[in-house]
Short mmCIF file of C-alpha atoms in Angstrom, two decimals:
data_model
loop_
_atom_site.label_atom_id
_atom_site.label_comp_id
_atom_site.label_asym_id
_atom_site.label_seq_id
_atom_site.Cartn_x
_atom_site.Cartn_y
_atom_site.Cartn_z
CA MET A 24 122.99 126.29 147.62
CA GLU A 25 119.98 127.82 145.94
CA PHE A 26 118.64 127.19 142.46
CA GLU A 27 120.82 129.63 140.51
CA GLU A 28 124.01 128.43 142.20
CA ILE A 29 123.26 124.77 141.51
CA LEU A 30 122.21 125.57 137.94
CA ASN A 31 125.47 127.41 137.22
CA LYS A 32 127.54 124.76 138.98
CA HIS A 33 126.31 121.81 136.93
CA PHE A 34 125.28 123.31 133.57
CA ASP A 35 127.72 125.49 131.68
CA LYS A 36 125.34 126.79 129.02
CA LEU A 37 121.57 126.92 129.21
CA LEU A 38 118.73 128.32 127.13
CA THR A 39 115.10 128.68 128.05
CA GLU A 40 112.98 126.14 126.20
CA VAL A 41 111.48 128.89 124.05
CA ASP A 42 114.90 130.27 123.07
CA PHE A 43 116.25 126.76 122.48
CA VAL A 44 113.55 125.88 119.97
CA LYS A 45 113.69 129.29 118.29
CA LYS A 46 117.46 129.12 117.95
CA THR A 47 117.50 125.56 116.65
CA TYR A 48 114.83 126.52 114.13
CA LYS A 49 116.83 129.58 113.04
CA ALA A 50 120.01 127.51 112.74
CA LEU A 51 118.27 124.89 110.63
CA THR A 52 116.75 127.43 108.24
CA LYS A 53 120.33 128.11 107.10
CA PHE A 54 120.44 124.50 105.90
CA GLY A 55 117.11 124.53 104.08
CA PHE A 56 114.77 123.32 106.84
CA SER A 57 111.49 125.11 107.55
CA ASP A 58 108.10 124.39 109.08
CA ASP A 59 106.71 124.12 105.54
CA ASN A 60 109.08 121.44 104.26
CA SER A 61 110.03 119.45 107.39
CA ILE A 62 108.45 117.22 110.01
CA ALA A 63 109.57 117.31 113.64
CA ALA A 64 109.62 114.28 115.91
CA ILE A 65 109.90 114.55 119.68
CA CYS A 66 111.38 112.11 122.20
CA VAL A 67 111.03 113.44 125.76
CA CYS A 68 109.71 111.99 129.01
CA ARG A 69 105.99 111.37 129.40
CA ASP A 70 106.05 113.61 132.51
CA GLU A 71 103.61 116.51 132.16
CA ILE A 72 106.34 119.01 133.10
CA SER A 73 108.20 117.91 129.96
CA GLN A 74 105.24 118.68 127.72
CA PRO A 75 105.69 122.47 127.40
CA LEU A 76 108.75 121.73 125.25
CA ARG A 77 106.60 119.54 123.00
CA SER A 78 104.08 122.39 122.73
CA ILE A 79 106.79 124.89 121.78
CA ILE A 80 108.22 122.56 119.13
CA LYS A 81 104.75 122.01 117.70
CA HIS A 82 104.10 125.77 117.70
CA VAL A 83 107.31 126.40 115.73
CA TRP A 84 107.48 123.34 113.47
CA GLY A 85 103.82 122.34 113.24
CA GLU A 86 102.27 119.07 114.39
CA ALA A 87 105.06 116.73 115.46
CA PHE A 88 105.42 112.95 115.63
CA ASN A 89 105.57 111.61 119.19
CA LEU A 90 108.46 109.22 119.96
CA SER A 91 108.36 109.71 123.73
CA SER A 92 108.76 107.22 126.56
CA LEU A 93 109.52 107.25 130.29
CA GLY A 94 112.72 109.14 131.02
CA GLY A 95 112.84 110.37 127.43
CA MET A 96 114.23 106.97 126.41
CA PHE A 97 113.99 106.07 122.74
CA PHE A 98 111.95 102.86 122.65
CA ALA A 99 109.73 103.75 119.67
CA GLY A 100 112.17 102.06 117.30
CA LYS A 101 112.53 101.91 113.56
CA THR A 102 108.82 101.44 112.89
CA ALA A 103 107.99 104.78 114.51
CA LEU A 104 110.81 106.54 112.68
CA LYS A 105 109.58 105.14 109.37
CA ALA A 106 106.05 106.30 110.16
CA ALA A 107 107.27 109.84 110.86
CA MET A 108 109.30 109.78 107.65
CA HIS A 109 106.25 108.77 105.65
CA HIS A 110 104.41 111.81 107.03
CA SER A 111 107.09 114.27 105.94
CA PRO A 112 106.42 116.96 103.35
CA LYS A 113 108.29 116.56 100.06
CA GLU A 114 110.01 119.51 98.46
CA ASP A 115 112.04 119.17 95.27
CA GLY A 116 111.87 115.42 95.71
CA LYS A 117 113.49 115.55 99.16
CA GLU A 118 112.18 114.89 102.67
CA ARG A 119 113.48 116.59 105.84
CA TYR A 120 113.19 115.34 109.42
CA VAL A 121 114.03 117.14 112.67
CA TYR A 122 114.41 114.98 115.79
CA TYR A 123 114.41 116.45 119.32
CA ALA A 124 115.47 113.94 122.00
CA MET A 125 116.46 114.48 125.62
CA SER A 126 116.37 113.35 129.23
CA HIS A 127 115.27 115.66 132.06
CA ILE A 128 115.88 116.66 135.67
CA ALA A 129 114.28 119.12 138.10
CA ILE A 130 115.96 121.58 140.46
CA ASP A 131 113.82 123.30 143.08
CA GLU A 132 114.20 126.79 144.54
CA GLU A 133 116.41 125.42 147.33
CA GLY A 134 118.76 123.89 144.78
CA ARG A 135 117.75 120.28 145.41
CA LEU A 136 118.40 118.09 142.40
CA GLY A 137 115.44 115.98 141.35
CA PHE A 138 112.83 117.98 143.28
CA CYS A 139 110.08 120.18 141.90
CA SER A 140 106.72 121.59 142.86
CA ARG A 141 103.54 120.60 141.04
CA LYS A 142 99.99 121.82 141.45
CA GLY A 143 99.00 120.78 144.96
CA ILE A 144 102.32 118.96 145.57
CA LYS A 145 105.30 120.69 147.16
CA ASP A 146 107.93 117.94 147.00
CA SER A 147 107.61 115.97 143.80
CA ARG A 148 110.38 114.23 141.82
CA ALA A 149 111.65 114.46 138.26
CA CYS A 150 112.59 112.41 136.50
CA GLY A 151 110.39 110.00 138.46
CA ALA A 152 111.39 107.02 136.32
CA LEU A 153 115.10 107.69 136.84
CA CYS A 154 114.54 108.32 140.56
CA GLY A 155 112.75 104.97 140.85
CA PHE A 156 115.61 103.17 139.09
CA LEU A 157 118.17 105.01 141.22
CA GLY A 158 116.36 103.87 144.36
CA GLU A 159 116.79 100.25 143.29
CA LEU A 160 120.48 100.82 142.59
CA GLN A 161 120.97 102.39 146.03
CA GLU A 162 119.16 99.54 147.76
CA LYS A 163 120.96 96.94 145.62
CA LYS A 164 117.60 95.40 144.78
CA ILE A 165 117.37 95.66 141.02
CA ASP A 166 114.65 93.71 139.24
CA VAL A 167 115.67 93.35 135.58
CA SER A 168 112.85 91.06 134.54
CA ILE A 169 110.35 92.34 131.98
CA ASP A 170 107.17 93.29 133.78
CA ASP A 171 104.39 93.28 131.18
CA GLU A 172 102.47 95.72 133.37
CA ASP A 173 105.49 98.06 133.56
CA ALA A 174 107.24 97.46 130.26
CA GLU A 175 108.79 100.89 129.70
CA GLN A 176 110.34 101.08 133.16
CA SER A 177 111.64 97.53 132.76
CA HIS A 178 113.33 98.41 129.49
CA LEU A 179 114.67 101.68 130.94
CA LYS A 180 116.42 99.81 133.73
CA MET A 181 117.85 97.13 131.45
CA ARG A 182 119.14 99.66 128.92
CA LEU A 183 120.75 102.01 131.42
CA LEU A 184 122.34 99.18 133.40
CA LYS A 185 124.46 98.41 130.35
CA GLU A 186 126.11 101.83 130.69
CA ILE A 187 126.79 101.76 134.45
CA PRO A 188 129.95 100.01 135.71
CA TYR A 189 129.20 97.03 137.93
CA GLY A 190 128.83 98.12 141.56
CA HIS A 191 128.80 101.84 140.76
CA VAL A 192 125.84 103.88 142.00
CA PRO A 193 125.58 107.24 140.22
CA ASP A 194 123.81 110.23 141.69
CA LEU A 195 120.71 111.53 139.93
CA LEU A 196 122.56 114.10 137.83
CA GLU A 197 125.08 111.53 136.60
CA LEU A 198 122.25 109.11 135.83
CA THR A 199 120.44 111.86 133.89
CA ARG A 200 123.59 112.50 131.85
CA ILE A 201 123.96 108.77 131.21
CA ALA A 202 120.36 108.66 130.02
CA GLN A 203 121.00 111.60 127.69
CA LYS A 204 123.96 109.83 126.09
CA VAL A 205 121.99 106.59 125.74
CA ILE A 206 119.07 108.41 124.11
CA LEU A 207 121.47 110.04 121.65
CA SER A 208 123.18 106.73 120.85
CA ASP A 209 119.96 104.75 120.43
CA ILE A 210 118.15 107.24 118.24
CA GLU A 211 121.27 107.77 116.12
CA LYS A 212 121.54 104.03 115.53
CA ALA A 213 117.91 103.80 114.46
CA ILE A 214 118.10 106.88 112.23
CA LYS A 215 121.16 105.56 110.42
CA SER A 216 119.39 102.28 109.74
CA VAL A 217 116.26 103.79 108.17
CA VAL A 218 117.10 107.22 106.73
CA ASP A 219 118.46 107.30 103.19
CA THR A 220 120.69 110.40 103.27
CA LYS A 221 120.91 110.37 99.47
CA LYS A 222 117.22 111.25 99.36
CA SER A 223 116.57 112.92 102.74
CA ASP A 224 118.13 115.45 105.10
CA TYR A 225 117.72 115.31 108.86
CA ALA A 226 118.72 117.08 112.06
CA LEU A 227 119.20 115.59 115.51
CA ILE A 228 118.83 117.96 118.46
CA THR A 229 119.68 116.53 121.89
CA GLY A 230 120.23 117.75 125.43
CA ILE A 231 118.80 117.75 128.94
CA GLN A 232 115.62 119.50 130.00
CA VAL A 233 116.09 121.32 133.31
CA HIS A 234 112.91 122.21 135.20
CA GLY A 235 113.36 125.19 137.48
CA PRO A 236 110.97 126.80 139.96
CA ASP A 237 109.99 129.57 137.53
CA ASN A 238 111.08 128.40 134.08
CA ASN A 239 112.21 125.41 132.05
CA TYR A 240 115.60 125.28 130.37
CA VAL A 241 117.58 123.12 127.97
CA TRP A 242 121.23 122.23 128.25
CA PRO A 243 122.24 121.52 124.63
CA ALA A 244 124.25 118.35 123.97
CA ARG A 245 125.01 117.04 120.46
CA CYS A 246 123.09 119.00 117.82
CA TYR A 247 123.79 118.50 114.13
CA ALA A 248 122.28 118.28 110.68
CA VAL A 249 123.02 115.84 107.88
CA ILE A 250 122.64 117.56 104.50
CA ASP A 251 123.40 115.72 101.27
CA GLU A 252 125.32 113.14 103.35
CA LEU A 253 127.51 115.80 104.99
CA VAL A 254 127.40 116.49 108.75
CA TYR A 255 127.10 120.07 110.02
CA GLU A 256 127.43 120.85 113.72
CA LEU A 257 124.76 123.22 115.00
CA THR A 258 125.71 123.90 118.61
CA GLN A 259 127.80 126.96 117.83
CA HIS A 260 124.84 128.55 116.03
CA LEU A 261 122.77 128.46 119.23
CA TRP A 262 124.89 131.20 120.79
CA GLU A 263 124.78 133.60 117.86
#
């Protein structure tokens, strides 16, 4: 199968990264968020092919706080969230935060999952961190010790192992989806522990970045805003 066939087979709804950010921005303006009164924070993989999304978010929302780690995992913790909160504009005594968080996967022109082309490299991998972890799972040689010289990858493996049934070896797409759900869960837990929803509003925008041969896309997962302690789902607004 070629790229388009694989894309349509595994992802029901996709937006280009530009459209995704524009549409999430438009949806959030209905709930009082804007680039003038909000701060964005971004949690995506450190991979350079993930950075165009960061650039688009910064172009739309202004300078954004960086929460990123390998695989898009949320390891920045409560301290980083508090720092971003302290940098937020204040309007009418209220602060507003917009969090973008997602895992990522590449699909090349031949439809191969996990493969992409980079400058001077025909067959590269993405997400490299997830591919490395998957290789250990496949070889049944998983090192779960904390390597001080490879701390993020060590924590990635330990965190994702908690979500994989013993003895099960997912494929790369399943592992990417597991990572997306873990990122959502972990950042939600941290947000709920530090954000006072009586004084602040926030939005959480999650999904999977999909790197294609000619464009980058986002598959939206859970997207919602918390306004005056009430939860508003945003996903339906992305297709308007």
